[in-house]
C-alpha cells in the first residue's frame, strides 16, 4: 500500500524552513527533501547537489523547455524550481517528499495535484523574522530588505495553505509537522484500503 505523498513547505525567508526540515529528516526515515535547482549563487558552505543544483539561467531555461521541471518561479532576481523525476520516483517508493518552495510554485503544484499537502511556516512575529534573517548573516542588507518586502506579500497567502505552523519554539513546530505527516499517511492508508474493498 503506497502512502507516498508530496508535502509543500513554504514560508518567508528566515522563518526557519531549512532548520525545521533538517529536524524532520533526522526524526522520520520515510521523509526526504527534494533538491531544487536555482540560478542564485551558492552561500558559503552550500554544496551543489545537496542544498541546490546551482545552474546558469541558460541551463535553467533549457530544463523548462524540456519539461523537466515540476514547477518553477522567479524569486528576487533568480529562478528556482523543482526537478520532476526524483519527486515521482520517491513518491512511487512510498516516501514523504518535502518541497521547500515559495508561494507561486506552491499554488501551481496545488492546482496540478490537489492531493498534495501544503503547509506555511509562520514566524512568531515580523520582528523575529527580521532578527533571524539578520542573525543568519548570509544576505547583504539590500537582499534582506528585498526578502522582508517579499515576506509581507507571502504572509498574506498563508490562508491558502492546508496548514499554518508557527515556528516559535523549534521543537513544538517540528512535533506539529510530524503529527500532520502521520495523519496524512493514515488517511492515504485508509483510503487505499477502502478502494481495495470496493
Ligand atoms: P529559512 O530556511 O526559512 O530561510 P532558516 O532555517 O535558514 O530559514 O532559519 C533562519 C535563521 O533562524 C537561522 O539562523 C536559524 O538558526 C534560526 N531559527 C530557525 N528556527 C528558529 C526558532 N524556532 N527559534 C529561533 N531561531 C530559529
Ligand atoms: P533561498 O535563496 O533562501 O534558498 O530561497 C529563496 C526562496 O526560494 C525560498 O522562499 C524558497 O522556499 C524558495 N525556493 C527554493 N527552492 C524552490 C523551488 O524549487 N521552487 C520554488 N517555487 N521556490 C523555491
PDB file of C-alpha atoms and ligand atoms in Angstrom:
ATOM      1  CA  UNK A   1       0.000   0.000   0.000  1.00  0.00           C
ATOM      2  CA  UNK A   2       1.669   3.232  -1.144  1.00  0.00           C
ATOM      3  CA  UNK A   3       1.439   6.150   1.297  1.00  0.00           C
ATOM      4  CA  UNK A   4       3.876   8.339  -0.641  1.00  0.00           C
ATOM      5  CA  UNK A   5       2.910  11.989  -0.968  1.00  0.00           C
ATOM      6  CA  UNK A   6       4.240  15.479  -1.609  1.00  0.00           C
ATOM      7  CA  UNK A   7       4.433  17.929   1.281  1.00  0.00           C
ATOM      8  CA  UNK A   8       4.878  21.545   0.252  1.00  0.00           C
ATOM      9  CA  UNK A   9       6.542  23.746   2.857  1.00  0.00           C
ATOM     10  CA  UNK A  10       6.518  27.490   2.212  1.00  0.00           C
ATOM     11  CA  UNK A  11       7.180  30.467   4.434  1.00  0.00           C
ATOM     12  CA  UNK A  12       9.110  33.702   4.290  1.00  0.00           C
ATOM     13  CA  UNK A  13      12.875  33.601   4.055  1.00  0.00           C
ATOM     14  CA  UNK A  14      14.199  33.336   7.621  1.00  0.00           C
ATOM     15  CA  UNK A  15      11.067  31.632   9.042  1.00  0.00           C
ATOM     16  CA  UNK A  16      13.162  28.525   9.742  1.00  0.00           C
ATOM     17  CA  UNK A  17      12.253  26.150   6.874  1.00  0.00           C
ATOM     18  CA  UNK A  18      15.751  24.653   6.465  1.00  0.00           C
ATOM     19  CA  UNK A  19      16.143  24.269  10.236  1.00  0.00           C
ATOM     20  CA  UNK A  20      12.777  22.530  10.578  1.00  0.00           C
ATOM     21  CA  UNK A  21      13.421  20.248   7.587  1.00  0.00           C
ATOM     22  CA  UNK A  22      16.774  19.129   9.000  1.00  0.00           C
ATOM     23  CA  UNK A  23      14.996  18.057  12.201  1.00  0.00           C
ATOM     24  CA  UNK A  24      12.255  16.239  10.268  1.00  0.00           C
ATOM     25  CA  UNK A  25      14.841  14.295   8.247  1.00  0.00           C
ATOM     26  CA  UNK A  26      16.547  13.185  11.477  1.00  0.00           C
ATOM     27  CA  UNK A  27      13.294  12.083  13.060  1.00  0.00           C
ATOM     28  CA  UNK A  28      11.436  10.333  10.244  1.00  0.00           C
ATOM     29  CA  UNK A  29      13.203   7.957   7.880  1.00  0.00           C
ATOM     30  CA  UNK A  30      10.316   7.947   5.379  1.00  0.00           C
ATOM     31  CA  UNK A  31      10.764  11.668   4.765  1.00  0.00           C
ATOM     32  CA  UNK A  32      13.101  13.049   2.110  1.00  0.00           C
ATOM     33  CA  UNK A  33      13.609  16.530   0.721  1.00  0.00           C
ATOM     34  CA  UNK A  34      13.594  17.442  -2.937  1.00  0.00           C
ATOM     35  CA  UNK A  35      16.756  19.241  -4.093  1.00  0.00           C
ATOM     36  CA  UNK A  36      15.727  22.309  -6.070  1.00  0.00           C
ATOM     37  CA  UNK A  37      17.501  23.950  -8.950  1.00  0.00           C
ATOM     38  CA  UNK A  38      18.416  27.625  -8.792  1.00  0.00           C
ATOM     39  CA  UNK A  39      20.277  30.306 -10.674  1.00  0.00           C
ATOM     40  CA  UNK A  40      21.338  32.046  -7.447  1.00  0.00           C
ATOM     41  CA  UNK A  41      24.945  31.774  -6.289  1.00  0.00           C
ATOM     42  CA  UNK A  42      25.809  29.270  -3.523  1.00  0.00           C
ATOM     43  CA  UNK A  43      26.140  30.653   0.026  1.00  0.00           C
ATOM     44  CA  UNK A  44      29.321  29.754   1.904  1.00  0.00           C
ATOM     45  CA  UNK A  45      29.066  26.093   2.912  1.00  0.00           C
ATOM     46  CA  UNK A  46      26.316  25.228   0.411  1.00  0.00           C
ATOM     47  CA  UNK A  47      27.095  22.190  -1.717  1.00  0.00           C
ATOM     48  CA  UNK A  48      25.961  21.641  -5.317  1.00  0.00           C
ATOM     49  CA  UNK A  49      23.593  18.664  -5.449  1.00  0.00           C
ATOM     50  CA  UNK A  50      22.928  18.788  -1.691  1.00  0.00           C
ATOM     51  CA  UNK A  51      21.441  22.215  -0.942  1.00  0.00           C
ATOM     52  CA  UNK A  52      20.574  23.029  -4.549  1.00  0.00           C
ATOM     53  CA  UNK A  53      21.620  22.254  -8.081  1.00  0.00           C
ATOM     54  CA  UNK A  54      23.298  25.544  -8.964  1.00  0.00           C
ATOM     55  CA  UNK A  55      22.907  26.292 -12.672  1.00  0.00           C
ATOM     56  CA  UNK A  56      23.097  29.193 -15.124  1.00  0.00           C
ATOM     57  CA  UNK A  57      20.000  30.949 -16.483  1.00  0.00           C
ATOM     58  CA  UNK A  58      20.585  29.254 -19.850  1.00  0.00           C
ATOM     59  CA  UNK A  59      20.695  25.798 -18.252  1.00  0.00           C
ATOM     60  CA  UNK A  60      17.546  26.530 -16.223  1.00  0.00           C
ATOM     61  CA  UNK A  61      15.637  27.762 -19.269  1.00  0.00           C
ATOM     62  CA  UNK A  62      16.621  24.635 -21.176  1.00  0.00           C
ATOM     63  CA  UNK A  63      15.149  22.430 -18.374  1.00  0.00           C
ATOM     64  CA  UNK A  64      11.902  24.432 -18.616  1.00  0.00           C
ATOM     65  CA  UNK A  65      11.777  23.933 -22.398  1.00  0.00           C
ATOM     66  CA  UNK A  66      12.394  20.186 -21.998  1.00  0.00           C
ATOM     67  CA  UNK A  67       9.520  19.924 -19.485  1.00  0.00           C
ATOM     68  CA  UNK A  68      11.860  18.620 -16.774  1.00  0.00           C
ATOM     69  CA  UNK A  69      10.510  20.906 -14.020  1.00  0.00           C
ATOM     70  CA  UNK A  70       7.511  20.070 -11.851  1.00  0.00           C
ATOM     71  CA  UNK A  71       7.175  23.792 -11.078  1.00  0.00           C
ATOM     72  CA  UNK A  72       9.375  26.873 -11.093  1.00  0.00           C
ATOM     73  CA  UNK A  73       9.167  30.531 -10.135  1.00  0.00           C
ATOM     74  CA  UNK A  74      11.125  33.745 -10.125  1.00  0.00           C
ATOM     75  CA  UNK A  75      12.074  34.898  -6.630  1.00  0.00           C
ATOM     76  CA  UNK A  76      14.078  38.112  -6.298  1.00  0.00           C
ATOM     77  CA  UNK A  77      16.346  38.133  -9.336  1.00  0.00           C
ATOM     78  CA  UNK A  78      16.606  34.363  -9.726  1.00  0.00           C
ATOM     79  CA  UNK A  79      14.826  31.254 -10.951  1.00  0.00           C
ATOM     80  CA  UNK A  80      14.056  28.443  -8.520  1.00  0.00           C
ATOM     81  CA  UNK A  81      12.408  25.143  -9.476  1.00  0.00           C
ATOM     82  CA  UNK A  82      11.745  21.507  -8.634  1.00  0.00           C
ATOM     83  CA  UNK A  83      13.120  18.784 -10.930  1.00  0.00           C
ATOM     84  CA  UNK A  84      10.253  16.439 -11.808  1.00  0.00           C
ATOM     85  CA  UNK A  85      11.843  12.951 -11.994  1.00  0.00           C
ATOM     86  CA  UNK A  86      13.112  12.450  -8.401  1.00  0.00           C
ATOM     87  CA  UNK A  87       9.783  13.542  -6.856  1.00  0.00           C
ATOM     88  CA  UNK A  88       7.914  10.908  -8.869  1.00  0.00           C
ATOM     89  CA  UNK A  89      10.469   8.175  -8.064  1.00  0.00           C
ATOM     90  CA  UNK A  90      10.298   8.882  -4.316  1.00  0.00           C
ATOM     91  CA  UNK A  91       6.516   9.129  -4.031  1.00  0.00           C
ATOM     92  CA  UNK A  92       6.262   5.853  -6.008  1.00  0.00           C
ATOM     93  CA  UNK A  93       8.504   4.335  -3.312  1.00  0.00           C
ATOM     94  CA  UNK A  94       6.127   5.492  -0.580  1.00  0.00           C
ATOM     95  CA  UNK A  95       8.212   8.400   0.708  1.00  0.00           C
ATOM     96  CA  UNK A  96       7.007  11.754   2.003  1.00  0.00           C
ATOM     97  CA  UNK A  97       8.750  14.246  -0.283  1.00  0.00           C
ATOM     98  CA  UNK A  98       9.162  17.761   1.073  1.00  0.00           C
ATOM     99  CA  UNK A  99       9.252  20.607  -1.451  1.00  0.00           C
ATOM    100  CA  UNK A 100      10.610  23.726   0.211  1.00  0.00           C
ATOM    101  CA  UNK A 101       9.229  26.256  -2.257  1.00  0.00           C
ATOM    102  CA  UNK A 102       7.857  29.780  -2.346  1.00  0.00           C
ATOM    103  CA  UNK A 103       4.184  30.711  -2.727  1.00  0.00           C
ATOM    104  CA  UNK A 104       3.868  30.950  -6.542  1.00  0.00           C
ATOM    105  CA  UNK A 105       5.330  27.451  -7.023  1.00  0.00           C
ATOM    106  CA  UNK A 106       3.145  26.109  -4.211  1.00  0.00           C
ATOM    107  CA  UNK A 107      -0.047  27.364  -5.807  1.00  0.00           C
ATOM    108  CA  UNK A 108       0.971  25.900  -9.203  1.00  0.00           C
ATOM    109  CA  UNK A 109       1.540  22.455  -7.639  1.00  0.00           C
ATOM    110  CA  UNK A 110      -1.748  22.577  -5.732  1.00  0.00           C
ATOM    111  CA  UNK A 111      -3.604  23.356  -8.975  1.00  0.00           C
ATOM    112  CA  UNK A 112      -1.942  20.433 -10.803  1.00  0.00           C
ATOM    113  CA  UNK A 113      -2.160  17.950  -7.907  1.00  0.00           C
ATOM    114  CA  UNK A 114      -4.932  18.756  -5.407  1.00  0.00           C
ATOM    115  CA  UNK A 115      -3.770  15.786  -3.296  1.00  0.00           C
ATOM    116  CA  UNK A 116      -0.551  17.440  -2.141  1.00  0.00           C
ATOM    117  CA  UNK A 117      -0.415  18.618   1.453  1.00  0.00           C
ATOM    118  CA  UNK A 118       0.563  22.278   1.790  1.00  0.00           C
ATOM    119  CA  UNK A 119       1.988  23.927   4.860  1.00  0.00           C
ATOM    120  CA  UNK A 120       3.007  27.512   5.615  1.00  0.00           C
ATOM    121  CA  UNK A 121       5.729  28.072   8.227  1.00  0.00           C
ATOM    122  CA  UNK A 122       4.997  31.329  10.005  1.00  0.00           C
ATOM    123  CA  UNK A 123       7.497  33.277  12.119  1.00  0.00           C
ATOM    124  CA  UNK A 124       6.122  34.281  15.549  1.00  0.00           C
ATOM    125  CA  UNK A 125       6.384  37.977  14.552  1.00  0.00           C
ATOM    126  CA  UNK A 126       7.761  40.199  11.810  1.00  0.00           C
ATOM    127  CA  UNK A 127      10.393  41.401  14.266  1.00  0.00           C
ATOM    128  CA  UNK A 128      11.544  37.807  14.920  1.00  0.00           C
ATOM    129  CA  UNK A 129      11.751  37.214  11.163  1.00  0.00           C
ATOM    130  CA  UNK A 130      13.979  40.243  10.690  1.00  0.00           C
ATOM    131  CA  UNK A 131      16.180  39.213  13.629  1.00  0.00           C
ATOM    132  CA  UNK A 132      16.538  35.661  12.270  1.00  0.00           C
ATOM    133  CA  UNK A 133      17.411  36.855   8.775  1.00  0.00           C
ATOM    134  CA  UNK A 134      19.975  39.305  10.123  1.00  0.00           C
ATOM    135  CA  UNK A 135      21.331  36.690  12.551  1.00  0.00           C
ATOM    136  CA  UNK A 136      21.795  34.136   9.756  1.00  0.00           C
ATOM    137  CA  UNK A 137      24.245  36.544   8.200  1.00  0.00           C
ATOM    138  CA  UNK A 138      24.002  35.129   4.674  1.00  0.00           C
ATOM    139  CA  UNK A 139      22.485  38.050   2.766  1.00  0.00           C
ATOM    140  CA  UNK A 140      23.525  41.645   2.206  1.00  0.00           C
ATOM    141  CA  UNK A 141      21.444  44.406   3.783  1.00  0.00           C
ATOM    142  CA  UNK A 142      19.821  45.096   0.388  1.00  0.00           C
ATOM    143  CA  UNK A 143      18.914  41.421  -0.056  1.00  0.00           C
ATOM    144  CA  UNK A 144      17.430  41.300   3.464  1.00  0.00           C
ATOM    145  CA  UNK A 145      15.299  44.349   2.675  1.00  0.00           C
ATOM    146  CA  UNK A 146      14.128  42.692  -0.560  1.00  0.00           C
ATOM    147  CA  UNK A 147      13.328  39.418   1.285  1.00  0.00           C
ATOM    148  CA  UNK A 148      11.373  41.227   4.019  1.00  0.00           C
ATOM    149  CA  UNK A 149       9.357  43.057   1.412  1.00  0.00           C
ATOM    150  CA  UNK A 150       8.571  39.738  -0.362  1.00  0.00           C
ATOM    151  CA  UNK A 151       7.714  38.270   3.091  1.00  0.00           C
ATOM    152  CA  UNK A 152       4.949  40.831   3.651  1.00  0.00           C
ATOM    153  CA  UNK A 153       3.226  39.630   0.464  1.00  0.00           C
ATOM    154  CA  UNK A 154       3.899  35.935   1.164  1.00  0.00           C
ATOM    155  CA  UNK A 155       2.354  36.087   4.634  1.00  0.00           C
ATOM    156  CA  UNK A 156      -0.914  37.270   3.086  1.00  0.00           C
ATOM    157  CA  UNK A 157      -1.038  33.987   1.120  1.00  0.00           C
ATOM    158  CA  UNK A 158      -0.830  31.816   4.253  1.00  0.00           C
ATOM    159  CA  UNK A 159      -4.570  31.189   4.418  1.00  0.00           C
ATOM    160  CA  UNK A 160      -4.432  29.443   1.011  1.00  0.00           C
ATOM    161  CA  UNK A 161      -2.439  26.617   2.633  1.00  0.00           C
ATOM    162  CA  UNK A 162      -3.857  23.459   4.243  1.00  0.00           C
ATOM    163  CA  UNK A 163      -1.914  24.157   7.469  1.00  0.00           C
ATOM    164  CA  UNK A 164      -0.215  27.123   9.113  1.00  0.00           C
ATOM    165  CA  UNK A 165       2.551  26.152  11.543  1.00  0.00           C
ATOM    166  CA  UNK A 166       4.059  28.829  13.782  1.00  0.00           C
ATOM    167  CA  UNK A 167       7.793  28.362  14.273  1.00  0.00           C
ATOM    168  CA  UNK A 168       8.227  29.919  17.696  1.00  0.00           C
ATOM    169  CA  UNK A 169       9.782  27.048  19.657  1.00  0.00           C
ATOM    170  CA  UNK A 170      11.536  24.804  17.165  1.00  0.00           C
ATOM    171  CA  UNK A 171      10.647  21.536  18.952  1.00  0.00           C
ATOM    172  CA  UNK A 172       6.953  22.341  19.032  1.00  0.00           C
ATOM    173  CA  UNK A 173       6.908  23.287  15.337  1.00  0.00           C
ATOM    174  CA  UNK A 174       8.630  20.026  14.380  1.00  0.00           C
ATOM    175  CA  UNK A 175       6.209  17.976  16.533  1.00  0.00           C
ATOM    176  CA  UNK A 176       3.223  19.686  14.891  1.00  0.00           C
ATOM    177  CA  UNK A 177       4.533  18.975  11.393  1.00  0.00           C
ATOM    178  CA  UNK A 178       5.248  15.310  12.233  1.00  0.00           C
ATOM    179  CA  UNK A 179       1.694  14.997  13.528  1.00  0.00           C
ATOM    180  CA  UNK A 180       0.348  16.267  10.173  1.00  0.00           C
ATOM    181  CA  UNK A 181       2.629  13.852   8.256  1.00  0.00           C
ATOM    182  CA  UNK A 182       1.478  10.825  10.303  1.00  0.00           C
ATOM    183  CA  UNK A 183      -2.165  11.864   9.917  1.00  0.00           C
ATOM    184  CA  UNK A 184      -1.828  12.237   6.145  1.00  0.00           C
ATOM    185  CA  UNK A 185      -0.227   8.779   5.860  1.00  0.00           C
ATOM    186  CA  UNK A 186      -3.077   7.278   7.913  1.00  0.00           C
ATOM    187  CA  UNK A 187      -5.578   8.994   5.622  1.00  0.00           C
ATOM    188  CA  UNK A 188      -3.878   7.603   2.477  1.00  0.00           C
ATOM    189  CA  UNK A 189      -3.706   4.114   4.020  1.00  0.00           C
ATOM    190  CA  UNK A 190      -7.403   4.199   4.930  1.00  0.00           C
ATOM    191  CA  UNK A 191      -8.380   5.496   1.507  1.00  0.00           C
ATOM    192  CA  UNK A 192      -6.340   2.774  -0.221  1.00  0.00           C
ATOM    193  CA  UNK A 193      -7.935   0.033   1.891  1.00  0.00           C
ATOM    194  CA  UNK A 194     -11.438   1.386   1.163  1.00  0.00           C
ATOM    195  CA  UNK A 195     -10.609   1.288  -2.563  1.00  0.00           C
ATOM    196  CA  UNK A 196      -9.427  -2.331  -2.240  1.00  0.00           C
ATOM    197  CA  UNK A 197     -12.731  -3.328  -0.594  1.00  0.00           C
ATOM    198  CA  UNK A 198     -14.868  -1.626  -3.283  1.00  0.00           C
TER     199      UNK A 198
HETATM  200  P1  LIG B   1      14.638  29.612   6.001  1.00  0.00           P
HETATM  201  O1  LIG B   1      15.114  28.266   5.502  1.00  0.00           O
HETATM  202  O2  LIG B   1      13.146  29.648   6.200  1.00  0.00           O
HETATM  203  O3  LIG B   1      15.108  30.778   5.194  1.00  0.00           O
HETATM  204  P2  LIG B   1      16.483  29.102   8.243  1.00  0.00           P
HETATM  205  O4  LIG B   1      16.175  27.684   8.586  1.00  0.00           O
HETATM  206  O5  LIG B   1      17.751  29.380   7.494  1.00  0.00           O
HETATM  207  O6  LIG B   1      15.239  29.810   7.486  1.00  0.00           O
HETATM  208  O7  LIG B   1      16.454  29.928   9.612  1.00  0.00           O
HETATM  209  C1  LIG B   1      16.794  31.313   9.673  1.00  0.00           C
HETATM  210  C2  LIG B   1      17.557  31.569  10.978  1.00  0.00           C
HETATM  211  O8  LIG B   1      16.640  31.431  12.076  1.00  0.00           O
HETATM  212  C3  LIG B   1      18.691  30.573  11.208  1.00  0.00           C
HETATM  213  O9  LIG B   1      19.793  31.275  11.733  1.00  0.00           O
HETATM  214  C4  LIG B   1      18.101  29.596  12.218  1.00  0.00           C
HETATM  215  O10 LIG B   1      19.096  29.032  13.053  1.00  0.00           O
HETATM  216  C5  LIG B   1      17.130  30.469  13.016  1.00  0.00           C
HETATM  217  N1  LIG B   1      15.951  29.732  13.531  1.00  0.00           N
HETATM  218  C6  LIG B   1      15.222  28.778  12.911  1.00  0.00           C
HETATM  219  N2  LIG B   1      14.193  28.359  13.699  1.00  0.00           N
HETATM  220  C7  LIG B   1      14.271  29.065  14.843  1.00  0.00           C
HETATM  221  C8  LIG B   1      13.483  29.093  16.060  1.00  0.00           C
HETATM  222  N3  LIG B   1      12.408  28.314  16.246  1.00  0.00           N
HETATM  223  N4  LIG B   1      13.853  29.966  17.031  1.00  0.00           N
HETATM  224  C9  LIG B   1      14.930  30.785  16.839  1.00  0.00           C
HETATM  225  N5  LIG B   1      15.716  30.808  15.729  1.00  0.00           N
HETATM  226  C10 LIG B   1      15.390  29.962  14.729  1.00  0.00           C
HETATM  227  P1  LIG B   2      16.849  30.823  -0.688  1.00  0.00           P
HETATM  228  O1  LIG B   2      17.550  31.722  -1.654  1.00  0.00           O
HETATM  229  O2  LIG B   2      16.668  31.447   0.674  1.00  0.00           O
HETATM  230  O3  LIG B   2      17.473  29.448  -0.600  1.00  0.00           O
HETATM  231  O4  LIG B   2      15.356  30.581  -1.245  1.00  0.00           O
HETATM  232  C1  LIG B   2      14.547  31.673  -1.594  1.00  0.00           C
HETATM  233  C2  LIG B   2      13.114  31.225  -1.775  1.00  0.00           C
HETATM  234  O5  LIG B   2      13.018  30.305  -2.863  1.00  0.00           O
HETATM  235  C3  LIG B   2      12.531  30.482  -0.553  1.00  0.00           C
HETATM  236  O6  LIG B   2      11.228  31.010  -0.312  1.00  0.00           O
HETATM  237  C4  LIG B   2      12.451  29.058  -1.009  1.00  0.00           C
HETATM  238  O7  LIG B   2      11.369  28.358  -0.392  1.00  0.00           O
HETATM  239  C5  LIG B   2      12.183  29.228  -2.491  1.00  0.00           C
HETATM  240  N1  LIG B   2      12.533  28.035  -3.269  1.00  0.00           N
HETATM  241  C6  LIG B   2      13.572  27.187  -3.103  1.00  0.00           C
HETATM  242  N2  LIG B   2      13.517  26.202  -3.993  1.00  0.00           N
HETATM  243  C7  LIG B   2      12.417  26.401  -4.757  1.00  0.00           C
HETATM  244  C8  LIG B   2      11.818  25.689  -5.861  1.00  0.00           C
HETATM  245  O8  LIG B   2      12.277  24.649  -6.303  1.00  0.00           O
HETATM  246  N3  LIG B   2      10.692  26.224  -6.384  1.00  0.00           N
HETATM  247  C9  LIG B   2      10.125  27.369  -5.917  1.00  0.00           C
HETATM  248  N4  LIG B   2       8.997  27.786  -6.482  1.00  0.00           N
HETATM  249  N5  LIG B   2      10.649  28.061  -4.888  1.00  0.00           N
HETATM  250  C10 LIG B   2      11.789  27.574  -4.312  1.00  0.00           C
END
